[in-house]
Amino acid sequence: MRRIVPMHAATLFVPALLLAAPVCRAQETPREIVDRVDRMLRGNSSRGDMVMEIATEHWTRSLEMRVWSLGTAYALVRVVAPPKEAGTATLKVNDEVWNYLPRVDRTIKVPPSLMMGSWMGSHFTNDDLVKESRMIDDYDIAIGFEGDREGVAVWEFVLTPKPAAAVVWGKVVEQVRKADLMPTWGRYYDERGNLERTMAFSDFRTFGSRLVPSVMTVRPADKPDERTTIRYRQLEFDVPLTPDFFSLRSLQERRAP
Amino acid sequence: MTNAAVRPRDSLPKTLRPGSRAWIFFLLSVRNVLRNARRSLLTAAAMTFGLAVLLWIRALTDGAHESWVTGAVRIGTGHVAIQAPGFARSGRLTDRLSAAQLDTAEAALRAPDVAPLIRAIAPRLEVSGLASSAEAAVPARIEAVDPAAEAVFSSLPASTVGGSFLAPGDRLAAYVGVGLARRLALGVGSRMVLTAQGASGDITGQLVRVVGTFQSGVPEIDEGLVYVPIATARAWLGTPAAATTLAVLLRSSYATERVARAVRRRLPSGIAVLAWQEAAPELASAVKIDDWSGYAFLAILYVIVALAILNAVLMSVLNRRREFGVLQALGLTARETGWVVFTEGVVLSAASGILGIVIGLSVTWLLWRHGMDFTALMGSGDITFSGALVSPVIVPVFRVQQVLFCLAATLVIGVVASLYPARAAGRIDVAEAMKFDR
Amino acid sequence: MIQGVWWRIAWRNLWRNRRRTLITASALAVGFFGAVLMVALDDGIAAEMVDNGTGVLTGQVQLHAREWRKERSLYATIGGDSGTDVAALLARVRAVSGVAAAAPRVWAGGLLSAGDRTEGVVLMGADFALERGVSRIFESFIAGGAPRERSKELAIGAELARKLAVRTGDVVVVVAPAADGSMGNDLFRISGIYRTGLQDLDGAFAAMPIATLQSLLALGPGRVHEVAVGLADPWAAAAAARATVASLGAAGHRDLEVAPWTVFSPQMNEYVALIKASNGLVVAIVFLFAIFGVANTSLMGTYERRREFAVVRALGVGPGGIARTVVYESVALGLLGLAAGAVITAPVMVWWHHTPLNLAWLFGDLEVAGALVRPVLRIEYGADGPILGAVGLLVTAVLAALYPAVRAARVPPADALAGR
């Protein structure tokens, strides 16, 4: 068993189909909608505080974290609470990942070949984190359903992987509210049509001037009692961050800047 | 007693030259042997039977060893592996053969003194990575191969459980072990993503579809090995026309030393040539140990044969006392009597030994040249030994070395078994001998 | 006529032809020697292989929680989440007959990092004092030694040390997911570097004191994954496993899997079975040769002794009596050969058993592999070698005499006496 922490935080914390408010041109094709999001993401910087709760069959944990991100290439996450793990931090720059462990005051560079298993014990896998940012490149998007679900007007996008795309899912279905273009859920299927996991988005709040789902929950299909929930307490966009900030020194600092 | 030896002009020992005297004794010995057909045949039978069986055993033992070695090298890197010098230790993509180095190596393998000994050449790109499906992700050893070459080279393409092996021209295909397929919940046609570090250091993913699954019986192989086409891997990892190993399968493992030497001579020092004994030292040890215990076994059997021959020749001497007495009365010295007996023994042994070797070789070849089936002994199916698959059918291997060894053994036995009787013959007292009626 | 007479006649006949008797008896003795020796050698090879296969790390019997073997889950400790009284469990296991030693182990997957190099490893928590009777891995240190009890020290393989570019005394970071979901991490000092010659153990394996690993993984002191057992006689593994199950069942430990090496190393078991099967073949070949040799001599003797048989027939003995003489001679010869065989075999076996032949010289610089596959030719004492040998020898003696006996019985007395 080789476990390590894979990180592509930007996309984790700023889900791909997240849209900022004003523009809702219902005439846009799905591809255009997603593409627009992507363009916005690339130049985007953010800083936030969040809580991650993980429930597995053996334990339950809750972590408070502070996160910074710049586009899809840079991310820094630091655990703030509980005290036992406070100071643990992860830095991602493109495809390289480092972990800082405050207890031993050491930084470990994570070798790419060991990018397996979950991040921080959660149900997010490396696949989710990497592939989110490339969803547009890897999937063909079509509208599977357009209409009302329980009184809410939604689209359900069906994403099918392109022929040579290096993704494991056979199909991904995402439901997005037409009114504010907020995602409500995502379902990941294997090629045979078995549901493997579900992502649910809820508690839509405005941070700064953007509307985001402040709660994201992942549930594995084969273990219904287990889940990982991320809850944003605070999220700022367009903060003054440069790539220099995402350095090993920042990783090791114990104080939050 | 015939008058073979009693010719007037030859009967006076002192006037004869040594050369022709020796010839006479030889003739005498041969005729003695032929005269008492039954006795000679019985004596010969022991030697003939013994040597035929010994050769059969030796051919099968060598065949078994060959089968172990072949089984192991077909799953591994062949009898001879050509690699970049650091690769055997590091296993990293950075230690690979460039396109130019590959060309040089392949040219060296086409040389006339080497090419006829080669059965198959398989280029491979080997990396460690991750195999993932919607179900799970597991570490895997990824072997990128040339489907056509690999089908000949390795035994795994034939160990298919579902689907089929990679076909030439396949691009996004993978051939995986049943253990891996089970852990990732893969069937034929399932999608799988392989992740590994490419030549530039970046992690990259590659989509493949399972076209077949195999079972080798070795858990590490069944749970951790993925075959993909080498063209796909080269594009994926950014290593055009490169390979980490050029594996060579020979027609016989006994040619390994020679081929390795010949190839090494032709290649620059930046390319390493490894013989299978270096890649699988435990197997080399096992074969050697088995060989030695086999020789110990044969030695014991030879001793038994020698004792049987000794007995037979001695008996024949003790029953011909009158005959020797008469010969000595006619002028044969005690020493010469001894020589006659000695020559009889050696001639008989040599003749029957050679016959035994011929019979052994022919019978083994005729009946079992396609292999002897040991399934009854080995239970059902293949077993693994030192990580190699051993099939229960063993094809005998005939080596000149072994035949020469048997010939030498025949002579030695003949000589040793005739010495004592010769001495006994020499000690026959003429007067006493006349008391006997034979 | 009285039975005893035939035997005496047979015995005397043997000694009348002393040289022939001695040589034939020697051939039979060599046959016996050969058969017994080959079987002992083969058993020795099998024993060496089992010893190498189980004595380095795994032990001959292993105890686990029933679910552990499937996924080697961190949580599948013996006794479940609440663990067990390890000392009591060990004591119970040691009390089983045939058990020489038992050692508790904790297993986890993790990372070792030094400088900017990181490698994935299997982590073993072990009681190094108790391991001595179970595994040999901690006796092959090439630098330093085993970690001290409860210390934050680590023993790693030579290949791993090379990959991380560390030496004894250096400090490395160990990271492993803990049982409470957190990332267990700590600094460890390398106490020693070992070399086994096995790729996996030398390149991706690290051992630390069991209590230290338990605390790193947030496991209580009663939680272990495995108890490995060393036996006095590896061949008694299946029986020892059964006895252990019985003993532990009585103490209330259910839900435990107790597996002998024959179950958890099935391939080794198959190979051993193959060796045992071929023993019979070896003995058969040896005695085939012996039959031939003896029959040969016996048959020749029949022809040479026609006169003698004729005289005996003339004295009133029937053909059955002649045949019986020949057969009894052969049996007596067989017994003689057996006695001689036992005399030459016993000292050689004892000597070889105590001084196994080290074939290292034959393999030159294969020293690394030699650390594990010791190229030692040794023999094992066993009952089946001598028993097979003795049976084979006597059967040989009887079979070899059958045809000559028949021929001897058919010697026409008058003609033979007349010299034809």
Short mmCIF file of C-alpha atoms in Angstrom, two decimals, chain C:
data_model
loop_
_atom_site.label_atom_id
_atom_site.label_comp_id
_atom_site.label_asym_id
_atom_site.label_seq_id
_atom_site.Cartn_x
_atom_site.Cartn_y
_atom_site.Cartn_z
CA MET C 1 12.84 -82.20 2.73
CA ILE C 2 13.37 -79.94 5.66
CA GLN C 3 13.33 -76.20 4.84
CA GLY C 4 16.41 -75.37 6.77
CA VAL C 5 18.56 -77.59 4.61
CA TRP C 6 17.90 -75.60 1.49
CA TRP C 7 19.03 -72.45 3.19
CA ARG C 8 22.21 -74.09 4.37
CA ILE C 9 22.89 -75.45 0.93
CA ALA C 10 22.24 -72.08 -0.58
CA TRP C 11 24.55 -70.39 1.88
CA ARG C 12 27.33 -72.86 1.24
CA ASN C 13 26.92 -72.55 -2.50
CA LEU C 14 27.49 -68.86 -2.13
CA TRP C 15 30.73 -69.30 -0.32
CA ARG C 16 32.03 -71.88 -2.65
CA ASN C 17 32.28 -69.17 -5.19
CA ARG C 18 33.64 -66.56 -2.90
CA ARG C 19 34.80 -63.96 -5.38
CA ARG C 20 31.60 -63.99 -7.33
CA THR C 21 29.55 -63.73 -4.18
CA LEU C 22 31.56 -60.82 -2.88
CA ILE C 23 31.41 -58.91 -6.11
CA THR C 24 27.68 -59.41 -6.51
CA ALA C 25 27.06 -58.50 -2.90
CA SER C 26 29.12 -55.37 -3.50
CA ALA C 27 26.96 -54.45 -6.46
CA LEU C 28 23.87 -54.80 -4.29
CA ALA C 29 25.50 -52.85 -1.48
CA VAL C 30 26.38 -50.06 -3.89
CA GLY C 31 22.81 -50.12 -5.12
CA PHE C 32 21.50 -49.76 -1.61
CA PHE C 33 24.00 -47.02 -0.85
CA GLY C 34 23.08 -45.22 -4.01
CA ALA C 35 19.34 -45.43 -3.48
CA VAL C 36 19.48 -44.29 0.13
CA LEU C 37 21.93 -41.51 -0.65
CA MET C 38 19.97 -40.15 -3.60
CA VAL C 39 16.75 -40.10 -1.62
CA ALA C 40 18.52 -38.39 1.26
CA LEU C 41 20.06 -35.85 -1.12
CA ASP C 42 16.72 -35.08 -2.72
CA ASP C 43 15.12 -34.70 0.67
CA GLY C 44 17.99 -32.44 1.60
CA ILE C 45 17.39 -30.26 -1.43
CA ALA C 46 13.71 -30.07 -0.59
CA ALA C 47 14.46 -29.25 3.04
CA GLU C 48 16.92 -26.55 2.03
CA MET C 49 14.37 -25.05 -0.27
CA VAL C 50 11.66 -25.02 2.36
CA ASP C 51 14.12 -23.60 4.84
CA ASN C 52 15.11 -20.82 2.46
CA GLY C 53 11.54 -20.16 1.52
CA THR C 54 10.11 -20.01 5.00
CA GLY C 55 13.05 -19.28 7.20
CA VAL C 56 13.96 -15.87 5.87
CA LEU C 57 10.80 -14.01 6.77
CA THR C 58 7.51 -15.82 6.63
CA GLY C 59 7.98 -18.58 9.19
CA GLN C 60 6.46 -22.04 8.81
CA VAL C 61 3.01 -21.27 10.20
CA GLN C 62 1.17 -17.97 10.21
CA LEU C 63 -1.79 -16.68 12.20
CA HIS C 64 -4.00 -13.87 10.93
CA ALA C 65 -7.45 -12.49 11.34
CA ARG C 66 -9.56 -14.23 8.77
CA GLU C 67 -10.07 -11.16 6.55
CA TRP C 68 -6.49 -9.99 6.58
CA ARG C 69 -5.09 -11.98 3.68
CA LYS C 70 -7.50 -10.58 1.11
CA GLU C 71 -6.56 -6.91 1.16
CA ARG C 72 -3.99 -6.76 3.97
CA SER C 73 -6.09 -4.04 5.49
CA LEU C 74 -4.59 -2.03 8.31
CA TYR C 75 -7.72 -2.55 10.34
CA ALA C 76 -7.83 -6.34 10.08
CA THR C 77 -5.93 -7.01 13.27
CA ILE C 78 -6.16 -10.24 15.23
CA GLY C 79 -9.14 -9.87 17.52
CA GLY C 80 -10.67 -7.13 15.39
CA ASP C 81 -10.75 -3.52 16.44
CA SER C 82 -10.31 -4.29 20.09
CA GLY C 83 -7.19 -6.36 19.52
CA THR C 84 -6.09 -9.19 21.76
CA ASP C 85 -3.79 -10.07 24.64
CA VAL C 86 -0.71 -10.58 22.56
CA ALA C 87 1.48 -12.03 25.28
CA ALA C 88 -1.13 -14.62 26.19
CA LEU C 89 -1.63 -15.52 22.54
CA LEU C 90 2.09 -15.98 22.02
CA ALA C 91 2.37 -18.10 25.14
CA ARG C 92 -0.45 -20.32 23.97
CA VAL C 93 1.07 -20.75 20.56
CA ARG C 94 4.48 -21.57 22.00
CA ALA C 95 2.90 -24.24 24.14
CA VAL C 96 1.77 -26.16 21.04
CA SER C 97 4.00 -29.15 20.48
CA GLY C 98 6.50 -28.71 17.69
CA VAL C 99 6.58 -24.93 17.96
CA ALA C 100 10.05 -23.53 18.46
CA ALA C 101 9.25 -19.81 18.46
CA ALA C 102 6.49 -17.32 17.77
CA ALA C 103 6.71 -13.61 16.96
CA PRO C 104 4.04 -10.90 16.59
CA ARG C 105 4.06 -8.53 13.61
CA VAL C 106 2.34 -5.38 12.43
CA TRP C 107 2.17 -4.61 8.71
CA ALA C 108 1.51 -1.35 6.90
CA GLY C 109 2.28 0.39 3.64
CA GLY C 110 4.09 3.69 3.72
CA LEU C 111 6.83 5.95 2.47
CA LEU C 112 10.42 6.53 3.38
CA SER C 113 11.93 9.88 2.50
CA ALA C 114 15.50 11.13 2.76
CA GLY C 115 16.61 14.40 1.23
CA ASP C 116 14.61 14.73 -1.95
CA ARG C 117 14.23 11.01 -2.53
CA THR C 118 11.12 9.15 -1.58
CA GLU C 119 10.34 5.45 -1.92
CA GLY C 120 7.26 3.40 -1.22
CA VAL C 121 7.86 0.60 1.26
CA VAL C 122 6.21 -2.17 3.20
CA LEU C 123 6.62 -1.42 6.91
CA MET C 124 7.03 -4.23 9.39
CA GLY C 125 6.70 -3.83 13.13
CA ALA C 126 8.61 -6.65 14.80
CA ASP C 127 9.89 -7.83 18.12
CA PHE C 128 13.50 -8.37 17.15
CA ALA C 129 14.31 -10.59 20.08
CA LEU C 130 11.44 -12.94 19.35
CA GLU C 131 12.13 -12.89 15.59
CA ARG C 132 15.35 -14.75 16.12
CA GLY C 133 13.67 -18.12 16.24
CA VAL C 134 11.33 -17.38 13.37
CA SER C 135 13.14 -15.44 10.67
CA ARG C 136 16.70 -14.96 9.49
CA ILE C 137 16.33 -11.61 7.83
CA PHE C 138 17.69 -9.81 10.86
CA GLU C 139 20.75 -11.99 10.97
CA SER C 140 22.04 -10.78 7.63
CA PHE C 141 23.09 -7.25 8.50
CA ILE C 142 25.97 -5.92 6.45
CA ALA C 143 26.15 -2.71 8.48
CA GLY C 144 24.84 -1.82 11.91
CA GLY C 145 22.27 -4.00 13.63
CA ALA C 146 18.66 -4.39 14.62
CA PRO C 147 16.70 -1.47 16.10
CA ARG C 148 16.55 -1.27 19.88
CA GLU C 149 13.29 -2.02 21.58
CA ARG C 150 10.75 0.82 21.45
CA SER C 151 13.25 3.10 19.76
CA LYS C 152 12.66 5.18 16.67
CA GLU C 153 15.10 3.15 14.67
CA LEU C 154 14.72 1.37 11.38
CA ALA C 155 16.38 -1.54 9.60
CA ILE C 156 16.31 -1.38 5.80
CA GLY C 157 17.60 -3.41 2.89
CA ALA C 158 20.78 -2.67 0.97
CA GLU C 159 18.95 -1.81 -2.23
CA LEU C 160 16.64 0.63 -0.45
CA ALA C 161 19.63 2.24 1.23
CA ARG C 162 21.18 2.72 -2.18
CA LYS C 163 18.01 4.19 -3.68
CA LEU C 164 17.67 6.67 -0.81
CA ALA C 165 21.43 7.22 -0.61
CA VAL C 166 21.52 6.69 3.14
CA ARG C 167 23.84 4.91 5.56
CA THR C 168 23.60 3.61 9.10
CA GLY C 169 23.04 6.49 11.45
CA ASP C 170 21.22 8.68 8.90
CA VAL C 171 17.75 10.00 9.60
CA VAL C 172 14.76 9.35 7.35
CA VAL C 173 11.12 10.38 7.44
CA VAL C 174 8.56 7.60 7.65
CA VAL C 175 5.00 8.38 6.59
CA ALA C 176 2.08 5.97 6.77
CA PRO C 177 -1.68 6.40 6.84
CA ALA C 178 -2.79 5.73 10.39
CA ALA C 179 -5.80 3.85 11.65
CA ASP C 180 -7.54 7.07 12.70
CA GLY C 181 -7.33 8.51 9.21
CA SER C 182 -4.44 10.87 9.87
CA MET C 183 -1.03 10.68 8.25
CA GLY C 184 1.29 9.07 10.73
CA ASN C 185 4.77 10.50 10.35
CA ASP C 186 7.99 10.58 12.31
CA LEU C 187 11.77 10.69 12.04
CA PHE C 188 13.70 7.46 12.28
CA ARG C 189 17.39 6.67 12.52
CA ILE C 190 18.77 3.85 10.41
CA SER C 191 20.10 1.33 12.86
CA GLY C 192 21.24 -1.22 10.32
CA ILE C 193 21.28 -2.30 6.70
CA TYR C 194 20.72 -5.95 5.75
CA ARG C 195 21.01 -7.93 2.56
CA THR C 196 18.99 -11.05 1.78
CA GLY C 197 19.47 -11.29 -1.96
CA LEU C 198 15.71 -11.03 -2.44
CA GLN C 199 14.67 -8.05 -4.54
CA ASP C 200 11.54 -7.18 -2.58
CA LEU C 201 13.05 -7.42 0.86
CA ASP C 202 16.16 -5.51 -0.08
CA GLY C 203 14.49 -2.75 -2.03
CA ALA C 204 11.05 -1.99 -0.59
CA PHE C 205 10.96 -3.10 2.99
CA ALA C 206 11.69 -1.51 6.36
CA ALA C 207 11.44 -2.94 9.87
CA MET C 208 11.01 -1.12 13.17
CA PRO C 209 10.12 -2.07 16.74
CA ILE C 210 6.52 -3.22 16.94
CA ALA C 211 5.48 -0.74 19.62
CA THR C 212 6.86 2.14 17.58
CA LEU C 213 4.91 1.15 14.49
CA GLN C 214 1.76 0.68 16.51
CA SER C 215 1.98 4.21 17.83
CA LEU C 216 2.85 5.60 14.40
CA LEU C 217 -0.27 3.96 13.04
CA ALA C 218 -2.48 4.91 16.00
CA LEU C 219 -2.98 1.22 16.81
CA GLY C 220 -3.26 0.12 20.43
CA PRO C 221 -0.65 -2.25 21.89
CA GLY C 222 -3.03 -5.21 21.64
CA ARG C 223 -3.37 -4.89 17.88
CA VAL C 224 -1.17 -7.00 15.66
CA HIS C 225 -1.78 -8.37 12.19
CA GLU C 226 0.20 -11.55 12.31
CA VAL C 227 1.85 -14.11 14.50
CA ALA C 228 4.61 -15.95 12.67
CA VAL C 229 5.70 -19.31 13.97
CA GLY C 230 8.97 -21.17 13.62
CA LEU C 231 8.81 -24.93 13.95
CA ALA C 232 11.38 -27.48 14.98
CA ASP C 233 10.47 -29.59 11.96
CA PRO C 234 9.22 -27.73 8.89
CA TRP C 235 7.68 -30.92 7.55
CA ALA C 236 5.30 -31.04 10.49
CA ALA C 237 3.74 -27.71 9.57
CA ALA C 238 0.28 -28.99 8.71
CA ALA C 239 0.03 -30.94 11.94
CA ALA C 240 1.30 -28.01 13.98
CA ALA C 241 -1.25 -25.72 12.35
CA ARG C 242 -4.07 -28.09 13.25
CA ALA C 243 -2.85 -28.37 16.82
CA THR C 244 -2.68 -24.60 17.06
CA VAL C 245 -6.24 -24.20 15.81
CA ALA C 246 -7.42 -26.65 18.43
CA SER C 247 -5.51 -24.96 21.21
CA LEU C 248 -6.63 -21.48 20.26
CA GLY C 249 -10.19 -22.54 19.71
CA ALA C 250 -10.30 -23.87 23.22
CA ALA C 251 -9.06 -20.51 24.49
CA GLY C 252 -11.86 -18.71 22.73
CA HIS C 253 -9.98 -17.39 19.70
CA ARG C 254 -12.23 -18.09 16.79
CA ASP C 255 -12.11 -16.18 13.56
CA LEU C 256 -8.42 -16.83 13.17
CA GLU C 257 -6.76 -18.23 10.11
CA VAL C 258 -3.88 -20.54 10.95
CA ALA C 259 -2.01 -21.48 7.79
CA PRO C 260 1.03 -23.75 7.40
CA TRP C 261 3.52 -22.97 4.63
CA THR C 262 2.00 -25.76 2.57
CA VAL C 263 -1.07 -23.54 2.28
CA PHE C 264 0.41 -20.08 1.99
CA SER C 265 3.24 -21.14 -0.31
CA PRO C 266 1.48 -23.63 -2.54
CA GLN C 267 4.14 -23.59 -5.21
CA MET C 268 6.83 -24.65 -2.84
CA ASN C 269 4.54 -27.38 -1.69
CA GLU C 270 4.05 -28.60 -5.24
CA TYR C 271 7.75 -28.74 -5.83
CA VAL C 272 8.33 -30.73 -2.67
CA ALA C 273 5.62 -33.15 -3.75
CA LEU C 274 7.41 -33.51 -7.08
CA ILE C 275 10.68 -34.33 -5.38
CA LYS C 276 9.06 -36.95 -3.19
CA ALA C 277 7.42 -38.52 -6.21
CA SER C 278 10.67 -38.71 -8.07
CA ASN C 279 12.33 -40.44 -5.13
CA GLY C 280 10.43 -43.57 -5.97
CA LEU C 281 11.59 -43.29 -9.55
CA VAL C 282 15.21 -42.92 -8.50
CA VAL C 283 15.11 -46.01 -6.33
CA ALA C 284 13.40 -47.95 -9.09
CA ILE C 285 16.15 -47.05 -11.57
CA VAL C 286 18.93 -47.97 -9.20
CA PHE C 287 17.47 -51.36 -8.55
CA LEU C 288 16.66 -51.93 -12.16
CA PHE C 289 20.36 -51.74 -12.76
CA ALA C 290 21.02 -54.00 -9.82
CA ILE C 291 18.51 -56.57 -11.05
CA PHE C 292 20.18 -56.61 -14.36
CA GLY C 293 23.60 -57.00 -12.92
CA VAL C 294 22.60 -59.75 -10.53
CA ALA C 295 20.43 -61.60 -13.04
CA ASN C 296 23.24 -61.46 -15.50
CA THR C 297 25.70 -63.01 -13.14
CA SER C 298 23.19 -65.47 -11.88
CA LEU C 299 22.28 -66.62 -15.34
CA MET C 300 25.89 -67.09 -16.31
CA GLY C 301 26.35 -69.03 -13.15
CA THR C 302 23.49 -71.28 -14.12
CA TYR C 303 25.22 -72.27 -17.29
CA GLU C 304 28.54 -72.78 -15.62
CA ARG C 305 27.03 -74.93 -12.92
CA ARG C 306 25.08 -77.32 -15.11
CA ARG C 307 27.14 -80.23 -14.00
CA GLU C 308 26.65 -79.42 -10.38
CA PHE C 309 22.90 -79.21 -10.83
CA ALA C 310 22.89 -82.44 -12.78
CA VAL C 311 24.66 -84.25 -9.98
CA VAL C 312 22.26 -82.86 -7.44
CA ARG C 313 19.35 -83.92 -9.61
CA ALA C 314 20.81 -87.34 -9.94
CA LEU C 315 20.87 -87.54 -6.18
CA GLY C 316 17.12 -87.20 -6.13
CA VAL C 317 16.38 -83.50 -5.86
CA GLY C 318 13.51 -82.42 -8.08
CA PRO C 319 13.58 -79.41 -10.37
CA GLY C 320 11.72 -77.41 -7.74
CA GLY C 321 14.54 -77.99 -5.35
CA ILE C 322 17.06 -76.69 -7.83
CA ALA C 323 15.01 -73.62 -8.49
CA ARG C 324 14.63 -73.08 -4.80
CA THR C 325 18.36 -73.30 -4.27
CA VAL C 326 19.00 -70.66 -6.85
CA VAL C 327 16.39 -68.34 -5.41
CA TYR C 328 17.57 -68.85 -1.85
CA GLU C 329 21.11 -68.16 -2.92
CA SER C 330 19.96 -64.92 -4.34
CA VAL C 331 18.02 -63.98 -1.23
CA ALA C 332 21.00 -64.78 0.95
CA LEU C 333 23.08 -62.68 -1.40
CA GLY C 334 20.55 -59.93 -1.00
CA LEU C 335 20.77 -60.01 2.76
CA LEU C 336 24.52 -60.03 2.56
CA GLY C 337 24.40 -57.06 0.23
CA LEU C 338 22.01 -55.29 2.57
CA ALA C 339 24.30 -55.79 5.52
CA ALA C 340 27.29 -54.56 3.53
CA GLY C 341 25.21 -51.68 2.21
CA ALA C 342 24.14 -50.63 5.67
CA VAL C 343 27.74 -50.74 6.84
CA ILE C 344 29.02 -48.43 4.11
CA THR C 345 25.97 -46.17 4.03
CA ALA C 346 25.56 -45.33 7.69
CA PRO C 347 28.91 -43.60 8.31
CA VAL C 348 28.71 -41.67 5.03
CA MET C 349 25.21 -40.44 5.86
CA VAL C 350 26.21 -39.36 9.33
CA TRP C 351 29.31 -37.59 8.06
CA TRP C 352 27.47 -35.84 5.25
CA HIS C 353 24.60 -34.83 7.48
CA HIS C 354 26.98 -33.06 9.80
CA THR C 355 29.25 -31.66 7.13
CA PRO C 356 27.06 -30.58 4.24
CA LEU C 357 28.88 -30.04 1.01
CA ASN C 358 29.17 -26.35 0.30
CA LEU C 359 29.08 -25.88 -3.43
CA ALA C 360 29.78 -22.15 -3.27
CA TRP C 361 33.08 -22.73 -5.06
CA LEU C 362 31.12 -24.02 -8.01
CA PHE C 363 29.19 -20.82 -8.41
CA GLY C 364 31.97 -18.32 -8.14
CA ASP C 365 30.70 -14.82 -7.58
CA LEU C 366 27.05 -15.64 -7.14
CA GLU C 367 27.41 -14.57 -3.59
CA VAL C 368 24.42 -12.34 -3.46
CA ALA C 369 22.10 -15.10 -4.45
CA GLY C 370 24.10 -17.32 -2.17
CA ALA C 371 22.87 -15.34 0.78
CA LEU C 372 19.54 -16.90 0.18
CA VAL C 373 19.94 -19.95 -2.00
CA ARG C 374 22.81 -21.44 -0.13
CA PRO C 375 24.38 -23.79 -2.65
CA VAL C 376 24.76 -26.45 -0.03
CA LEU C 377 24.26 -30.10 -0.82
CA ARG C 378 23.02 -31.66 2.32
CA ILE C 379 21.13 -34.76 3.25
CA GLU C 380 18.18 -35.34 5.44
CA TYR C 381 17.67 -38.36 7.62
CA GLY C 382 14.47 -40.05 6.72
CA ALA C 383 12.97 -43.45 7.15
CA ASP C 384 11.77 -43.79 3.60
CA GLY C 385 15.23 -43.88 2.05
CA PRO C 386 16.57 -46.91 3.89
CA ILE C 387 13.21 -48.68 3.83
CA LEU C 388 12.78 -48.19 0.11
CA GLY C 389 16.38 -49.25 -0.33
CA ALA C 390 16.02 -52.44 1.69
CA VAL C 391 12.76 -53.42 0.05
CA GLY C 392 14.17 -52.63 -3.37
CA LEU C 393 17.25 -54.65 -2.69
CA LEU C 394 15.42 -57.79 -1.55
CA VAL C 395 12.92 -57.55 -4.36
CA THR C 396 15.83 -57.20 -6.74
CA ALA C 397 17.48 -60.26 -5.34
CA VAL C 398 14.37 -62.37 -5.73
CA LEU C 399 13.41 -61.09 -9.17
CA ALA C 400 16.92 -61.45 -10.48
CA ALA C 401 16.94 -65.07 -9.51
CA LEU C 402 13.65 -66.07 -11.06
CA TYR C 403 14.67 -66.64 -14.64
CA PRO C 404 18.00 -68.29 -13.78
CA ALA C 405 16.12 -70.52 -11.34
CA VAL C 406 13.76 -71.62 -14.06
CA ARG C 407 16.66 -72.31 -16.41
CA ALA C 408 18.53 -74.17 -13.71
CA ALA C 409 15.53 -76.37 -13.03
CA ARG C 410 15.34 -77.32 -16.67
CA VAL C 411 18.88 -78.61 -16.90
CA PRO C 412 18.54 -82.20 -18.19
CA PRO C 413 20.57 -84.24 -15.73
CA ALA C 414 21.75 -87.00 -17.96
CA ASP C 415 22.89 -84.77 -20.80
CA ALA C 416 24.60 -82.36 -18.45
CA LEU C 417 26.44 -85.19 -16.79
CA ALA C 418 27.48 -86.49 -20.13
CA GLY C 419 29.01 -83.14 -20.89
CA ARG C 420 26.60 -81.86 -23.50
#
